[in-house]
């Protein structure tokens, strides 16, 4: 549908955006037997990535067009799906989870960088800044904004790890001195 409405070549409609990858992984977790290792990645991608996508959307159409609704329903569903997994399975993330998710982010980003320059597309904004205003605009020009995005992403991952660290700290028995 998007191909017919917006136009462009096949390379522009591959499922290589981080939110699209995350949506497929999340669907797998919600439908089939859950895998904690996949959840670790989905949680950080959902919170640090998808929430940013909701705050600064890259829309192909304005309200009330179908693509407007599709964007916000999908992105909100990704965040809610990750929260469902937390409460349904009582899963928690750790520092190790953060580093695993960050490593997968590097793998996906490198793949997209190669794909973007090969087919002249812009998945994960690896070739150009987004066409809509976003926090990335403050990070400079290519390639410097990519490094700033890495730091911002890592800081976001840490921010979304904090609730679990605080809960763990509060639930840790304290030693009472004699």
PDB file of C-alpha atoms in Angstrom:
ATOM      1  CA  UNK A   1       0.000   0.000   0.000  1.00  0.00           C
ATOM      2  CA  UNK A   2       2.711   2.465   0.986  1.00  0.00           C
ATOM      3  CA  UNK A   3       4.620   1.629  -2.199  1.00  0.00           C
ATOM      4  CA  UNK A   4       1.591   2.596  -4.307  1.00  0.00           C
ATOM      5  CA  UNK A   5       0.743   5.718  -2.299  1.00  0.00           C
ATOM      6  CA  UNK A   6       4.188   7.209  -1.741  1.00  0.00           C
ATOM      7  CA  UNK A   7       6.124   5.725  -4.649  1.00  0.00           C
ATOM      8  CA  UNK A   8       9.799   4.890  -4.783  1.00  0.00           C
ATOM      9  CA  UNK A   9      11.807   1.759  -5.423  1.00  0.00           C
ATOM     10  CA  UNK A  10      11.760  -1.619  -3.705  1.00  0.00           C
ATOM     11  CA  UNK A  11      14.810  -0.787  -1.590  1.00  0.00           C
ATOM     12  CA  UNK A  12      12.834   1.919   0.209  1.00  0.00           C
ATOM     13  CA  UNK A  13      10.293  -0.600   1.516  1.00  0.00           C
ATOM     14  CA  UNK A  14      12.501  -3.237   3.083  1.00  0.00           C
ATOM     15  CA  UNK A  15      11.855  -3.960   6.792  1.00  0.00           C
ATOM     16  CA  UNK A  16      15.147  -2.445   7.937  1.00  0.00           C
ATOM     17  CA  UNK A  17      13.927   0.432  10.079  1.00  0.00           C
ATOM     18  CA  UNK A  18      14.573  -0.252  13.739  1.00  0.00           C
ATOM     19  CA  UNK A  19      10.888   0.008  14.650  1.00  0.00           C
ATOM     20  CA  UNK A  20       9.920  -2.436  11.897  1.00  0.00           C
ATOM     21  CA  UNK A  21      12.507  -4.967  13.046  1.00  0.00           C
ATOM     22  CA  UNK A  22      11.305  -4.437  16.593  1.00  0.00           C
ATOM     23  CA  UNK A  23       7.658  -4.918  15.598  1.00  0.00           C
ATOM     24  CA  UNK A  24       8.463  -8.294  14.005  1.00  0.00           C
ATOM     25  CA  UNK A  25      10.460  -9.416  17.045  1.00  0.00           C
ATOM     26  CA  UNK A  26       7.728  -8.243  19.391  1.00  0.00           C
ATOM     27  CA  UNK A  27       5.062 -10.046  17.370  1.00  0.00           C
ATOM     28  CA  UNK A  28       7.143 -13.213  17.608  1.00  0.00           C
ATOM     29  CA  UNK A  29       7.392 -12.832  21.388  1.00  0.00           C
ATOM     30  CA  UNK A  30       3.697 -12.143  21.867  1.00  0.00           C
ATOM     31  CA  UNK A  31       2.456 -14.954  19.604  1.00  0.00           C
ATOM     32  CA  UNK A  32       4.936 -17.765  20.133  1.00  0.00           C
ATOM     33  CA  UNK A  33       6.783 -19.106  23.110  1.00  0.00           C
ATOM     34  CA  UNK A  34       8.651 -16.156  24.588  1.00  0.00           C
ATOM     35  CA  UNK A  35      12.426 -15.934  24.583  1.00  0.00           C
ATOM     36  CA  UNK A  36      14.041 -13.711  27.194  1.00  0.00           C
ATOM     37  CA  UNK A  37      17.114 -13.073  25.027  1.00  0.00           C
ATOM     38  CA  UNK A  38      14.877 -11.543  22.345  1.00  0.00           C
ATOM     39  CA  UNK A  39      12.949  -9.572  24.972  1.00  0.00           C
ATOM     40  CA  UNK A  40      16.165  -7.897  26.153  1.00  0.00           C
ATOM     41  CA  UNK A  41      16.652  -6.394  22.710  1.00  0.00           C
ATOM     42  CA  UNK A  42      12.965  -5.601  22.180  1.00  0.00           C
ATOM     43  CA  UNK A  43      12.672  -3.746  25.480  1.00  0.00           C
ATOM     44  CA  UNK A  44      15.508  -1.322  24.806  1.00  0.00           C
ATOM     45  CA  UNK A  45      14.597  -0.839  21.149  1.00  0.00           C
ATOM     46  CA  UNK A  46      10.965  -0.208  22.141  1.00  0.00           C
ATOM     47  CA  UNK A  47      11.646   2.260  24.882  1.00  0.00           C
ATOM     48  CA  UNK A  48      14.711   4.100  23.626  1.00  0.00           C
ATOM     49  CA  UNK A  49      13.923   3.928  19.913  1.00  0.00           C
ATOM     50  CA  UNK A  50      10.181   3.712  19.437  1.00  0.00           C
ATOM     51  CA  UNK A  51       9.318   6.299  22.085  1.00  0.00           C
ATOM     52  CA  UNK A  52      11.649   8.718  20.266  1.00  0.00           C
ATOM     53  CA  UNK A  53       9.783   7.856  17.056  1.00  0.00           C
ATOM     54  CA  UNK A  54       6.485   8.759  18.709  1.00  0.00           C
ATOM     55  CA  UNK A  55       7.850  12.061  20.029  1.00  0.00           C
ATOM     56  CA  UNK A  56       9.398  13.081  16.680  1.00  0.00           C
ATOM     57  CA  UNK A  57       7.458  11.151  14.016  1.00  0.00           C
ATOM     58  CA  UNK A  58       8.560  10.810  10.411  1.00  0.00           C
ATOM     59  CA  UNK A  59       5.167  10.819   8.739  1.00  0.00           C
ATOM     60  CA  UNK A  60       4.359  10.122   5.113  1.00  0.00           C
ATOM     61  CA  UNK A  61       0.869  11.624   5.369  1.00  0.00           C
ATOM     62  CA  UNK A  62      -1.061  14.038   7.576  1.00  0.00           C
ATOM     63  CA  UNK A  63      -4.103  13.427   9.766  1.00  0.00           C
ATOM     64  CA  UNK A  64      -6.588  11.777   9.039  1.00  0.00           C
ATOM     65  CA  UNK A  65      -4.826   9.718   6.342  1.00  0.00           C
ATOM     66  CA  UNK A  66      -4.429   5.959   6.840  1.00  0.00           C
ATOM     67  CA  UNK A  67      -0.615   6.247   6.983  1.00  0.00           C
ATOM     68  CA  UNK A  68      -0.878   8.732   9.863  1.00  0.00           C
ATOM     69  CA  UNK A  69      -2.940   6.296  11.917  1.00  0.00           C
ATOM     70  CA  UNK A  70      -0.807   3.329  10.882  1.00  0.00           C
ATOM     71  CA  UNK A  71       2.331   5.080  12.130  1.00  0.00           C
ATOM     72  CA  UNK A  72       1.022   6.015  15.559  1.00  0.00           C
ATOM     73  CA  UNK A  73      -0.925   2.812  16.190  1.00  0.00           C
ATOM     74  CA  UNK A  74       2.084   0.684  15.242  1.00  0.00           C
ATOM     75  CA  UNK A  75       4.585   2.662  17.300  1.00  0.00           C
ATOM     76  CA  UNK A  76       2.318   2.885  20.344  1.00  0.00           C
ATOM     77  CA  UNK A  77       1.582  -0.835  20.016  1.00  0.00           C
ATOM     78  CA  UNK A  78       5.304  -1.619  20.077  1.00  0.00           C
ATOM     79  CA  UNK A  79       5.773   0.241  23.358  1.00  0.00           C
ATOM     80  CA  UNK A  80       2.650  -1.295  24.909  1.00  0.00           C
ATOM     81  CA  UNK A  81       3.687  -4.762  23.717  1.00  0.00           C
ATOM     82  CA  UNK A  82       7.044  -4.466  25.478  1.00  0.00           C
ATOM     83  CA  UNK A  83       5.268  -3.401  28.672  1.00  0.00           C
ATOM     84  CA  UNK A  84       2.878  -6.367  28.379  1.00  0.00           C
ATOM     85  CA  UNK A  85       5.868  -8.724  28.269  1.00  0.00           C
ATOM     86  CA  UNK A  86       7.340  -7.128  31.397  1.00  0.00           C
ATOM     87  CA  UNK A  87       4.145  -7.539  33.404  1.00  0.00           C
ATOM     88  CA  UNK A  88       3.032 -10.865  31.910  1.00  0.00           C
ATOM     89  CA  UNK A  89       6.321 -12.701  32.450  1.00  0.00           C
ATOM     90  CA  UNK A  90       7.751 -10.512  35.220  1.00  0.00           C
ATOM     91  CA  UNK A  91      10.849 -10.017  33.097  1.00  0.00           C
ATOM     92  CA  UNK A  92      13.505  -7.551  34.080  1.00  0.00           C
ATOM     93  CA  UNK A  93      16.491  -6.179  32.220  1.00  0.00           C
ATOM     94  CA  UNK A  94      20.020  -5.876  33.577  1.00  0.00           C
ATOM     95  CA  UNK A  95      23.273  -4.190  32.636  1.00  0.00           C
ATOM     96  CA  UNK A  96      24.121  -7.283  30.599  1.00  0.00           C
ATOM     97  CA  UNK A  97      20.784  -6.933  28.781  1.00  0.00           C
ATOM     98  CA  UNK A  98      21.652  -3.338  27.954  1.00  0.00           C
ATOM     99  CA  UNK A  99      24.997  -4.311  26.424  1.00  0.00           C
ATOM    100  CA  UNK A 100      23.458  -7.165  24.439  1.00  0.00           C
ATOM    101  CA  UNK A 101      20.829  -4.824  23.009  1.00  0.00           C
ATOM    102  CA  UNK A 102      23.463  -2.197  22.248  1.00  0.00           C
ATOM    103  CA  UNK A 103      25.586  -4.793  20.446  1.00  0.00           C
ATOM    104  CA  UNK A 104      22.597  -5.822  18.305  1.00  0.00           C
ATOM    105  CA  UNK A 105      21.977  -2.154  17.573  1.00  0.00           C
ATOM    106  CA  UNK A 106      25.540  -1.901  16.234  1.00  0.00           C
ATOM    107  CA  UNK A 107      25.036  -4.951  14.014  1.00  0.00           C
ATOM    108  CA  UNK A 108      21.783  -3.563  12.588  1.00  0.00           C
ATOM    109  CA  UNK A 109      23.270  -0.081  12.136  1.00  0.00           C
ATOM    110  CA  UNK A 110      26.304  -1.436  10.278  1.00  0.00           C
ATOM    111  CA  UNK A 111      24.101  -3.539   8.000  1.00  0.00           C
ATOM    112  CA  UNK A 112      21.902  -0.510   7.304  1.00  0.00           C
ATOM    113  CA  UNK A 113      24.926   1.695   6.640  1.00  0.00           C
ATOM    114  CA  UNK A 114      26.154  -0.702   3.951  1.00  0.00           C
ATOM    115  CA  UNK A 115      22.646  -1.172   2.530  1.00  0.00           C
ATOM    116  CA  UNK A 116      21.950   2.575   2.545  1.00  0.00           C
ATOM    117  CA  UNK A 117      25.052   3.473   0.577  1.00  0.00           C
ATOM    118  CA  UNK A 118      24.627   0.531  -1.789  1.00  0.00           C
ATOM    119  CA  UNK A 119      21.008   1.306  -2.694  1.00  0.00           C
ATOM    120  CA  UNK A 120      20.911   5.057  -1.923  1.00  0.00           C
ATOM    121  CA  UNK A 121      18.257   4.797   0.774  1.00  0.00           C
ATOM    122  CA  UNK A 122      18.301   6.131   4.347  1.00  0.00           C
ATOM    123  CA  UNK A 123      17.367   3.464   6.914  1.00  0.00           C
ATOM    124  CA  UNK A 124      18.072   4.570  10.481  1.00  0.00           C
ATOM    125  CA  UNK A 125      19.251   7.883   8.964  1.00  0.00           C
ATOM    126  CA  UNK A 126      22.677   6.425   8.230  1.00  0.00           C
ATOM    127  CA  UNK A 127      23.165   8.564   5.090  1.00  0.00           C
ATOM    128  CA  UNK A 128      21.256  11.776   5.799  1.00  0.00           C
ATOM    129  CA  UNK A 129      19.496  13.646   8.560  1.00  0.00           C
ATOM    130  CA  UNK A 130      15.732  13.050   8.787  1.00  0.00           C
ATOM    131  CA  UNK A 131      13.515  15.318   6.695  1.00  0.00           C
ATOM    132  CA  UNK A 132      11.467  16.228   9.759  1.00  0.00           C
ATOM    133  CA  UNK A 133      12.794  18.062  12.826  1.00  0.00           C
ATOM    134  CA  UNK A 134      14.172  15.739  15.493  1.00  0.00           C
ATOM    135  CA  UNK A 135      16.760  15.611  18.238  1.00  0.00           C
ATOM    136  CA  UNK A 136      19.285  14.411  15.634  1.00  0.00           C
ATOM    137  CA  UNK A 137      19.331  17.931  14.146  1.00  0.00           C
ATOM    138  CA  UNK A 138      21.397  19.068  17.145  1.00  0.00           C
ATOM    139  CA  UNK A 139      24.078  16.416  16.584  1.00  0.00           C
ATOM    140  CA  UNK A 140      25.840  17.982  13.594  1.00  0.00           C
ATOM    141  CA  UNK A 141      26.302  16.787  10.017  1.00  0.00           C
ATOM    142  CA  UNK A 142      27.175  13.376   8.595  1.00  0.00           C
ATOM    143  CA  UNK A 143      29.067  11.375   9.808  1.00  0.00           C
ATOM    144  CA  UNK A 144      29.358  13.115  13.193  1.00  0.00           C
ATOM    145  CA  UNK A 145      25.686  12.860  14.041  1.00  0.00           C
ATOM    146  CA  UNK A 146      25.957   9.065  13.857  1.00  0.00           C
ATOM    147  CA  UNK A 147      28.459   9.052  16.739  1.00  0.00           C
ATOM    148  CA  UNK A 148      26.285  11.474  18.699  1.00  0.00           C
ATOM    149  CA  UNK A 149      23.285   9.210  18.060  1.00  0.00           C
ATOM    150  CA  UNK A 150      25.306   6.302  19.452  1.00  0.00           C
ATOM    151  CA  UNK A 151      25.970   8.242  22.663  1.00  0.00           C
ATOM    152  CA  UNK A 152      22.353   9.437  22.856  1.00  0.00           C
ATOM    153  CA  UNK A 153      21.128   5.884  22.284  1.00  0.00           C
ATOM    154  CA  UNK A 154      23.368   4.493  25.008  1.00  0.00           C
ATOM    155  CA  UNK A 155      22.216   7.230  27.408  1.00  0.00           C
ATOM    156  CA  UNK A 156      18.599   6.381  26.524  1.00  0.00           C
ATOM    157  CA  UNK A 157      19.240   2.685  27.149  1.00  0.00           C
ATOM    158  CA  UNK A 158      20.657   3.568  30.584  1.00  0.00           C
ATOM    159  CA  UNK A 159      17.653   5.800  31.323  1.00  0.00           C
ATOM    160  CA  UNK A 160      15.251   2.935  30.557  1.00  0.00           C
ATOM    161  CA  UNK A 161      17.339   0.535  32.655  1.00  0.00           C
ATOM    162  CA  UNK A 162      17.038   2.801  35.720  1.00  0.00           C
ATOM    163  CA  UNK A 163      13.556   1.637  36.840  1.00  0.00           C
ATOM    164  CA  UNK A 164      14.829  -1.937  37.041  1.00  0.00           C
ATOM    165  CA  UNK A 165      17.967  -0.900  38.911  1.00  0.00           C
ATOM    166  CA  UNK A 166      15.899   1.110  41.404  1.00  0.00           C
ATOM    167  CA  UNK A 167      13.439  -1.745  41.962  1.00  0.00           C
ATOM    168  CA  UNK A 168      16.323  -4.164  42.438  1.00  0.00           C
ATOM    169  CA  UNK A 169      17.993  -1.778  44.893  1.00  0.00           C
ATOM    170  CA  UNK A 170      14.785  -1.338  46.907  1.00  0.00           C
ATOM    171  CA  UNK A 171      14.158  -5.093  47.033  1.00  0.00           C
ATOM    172  CA  UNK A 172      17.702  -5.971  48.111  1.00  0.00           C
ATOM    173  CA  UNK A 173      17.765  -6.795  51.831  1.00  0.00           C
ATOM    174  CA  UNK A 174      19.834  -4.315  53.792  1.00  0.00           C
ATOM    175  CA  UNK A 175      22.249  -5.552  56.425  1.00  0.00           C
ATOM    176  CA  UNK A 176      21.429  -4.127  59.833  1.00  0.00           C
ATOM    177  CA  UNK A 177      24.533  -3.393  61.921  1.00  0.00           C
ATOM    178  CA  UNK A 178      24.735  -4.975  65.403  1.00  0.00           C
TER     179      UNK A 178
END
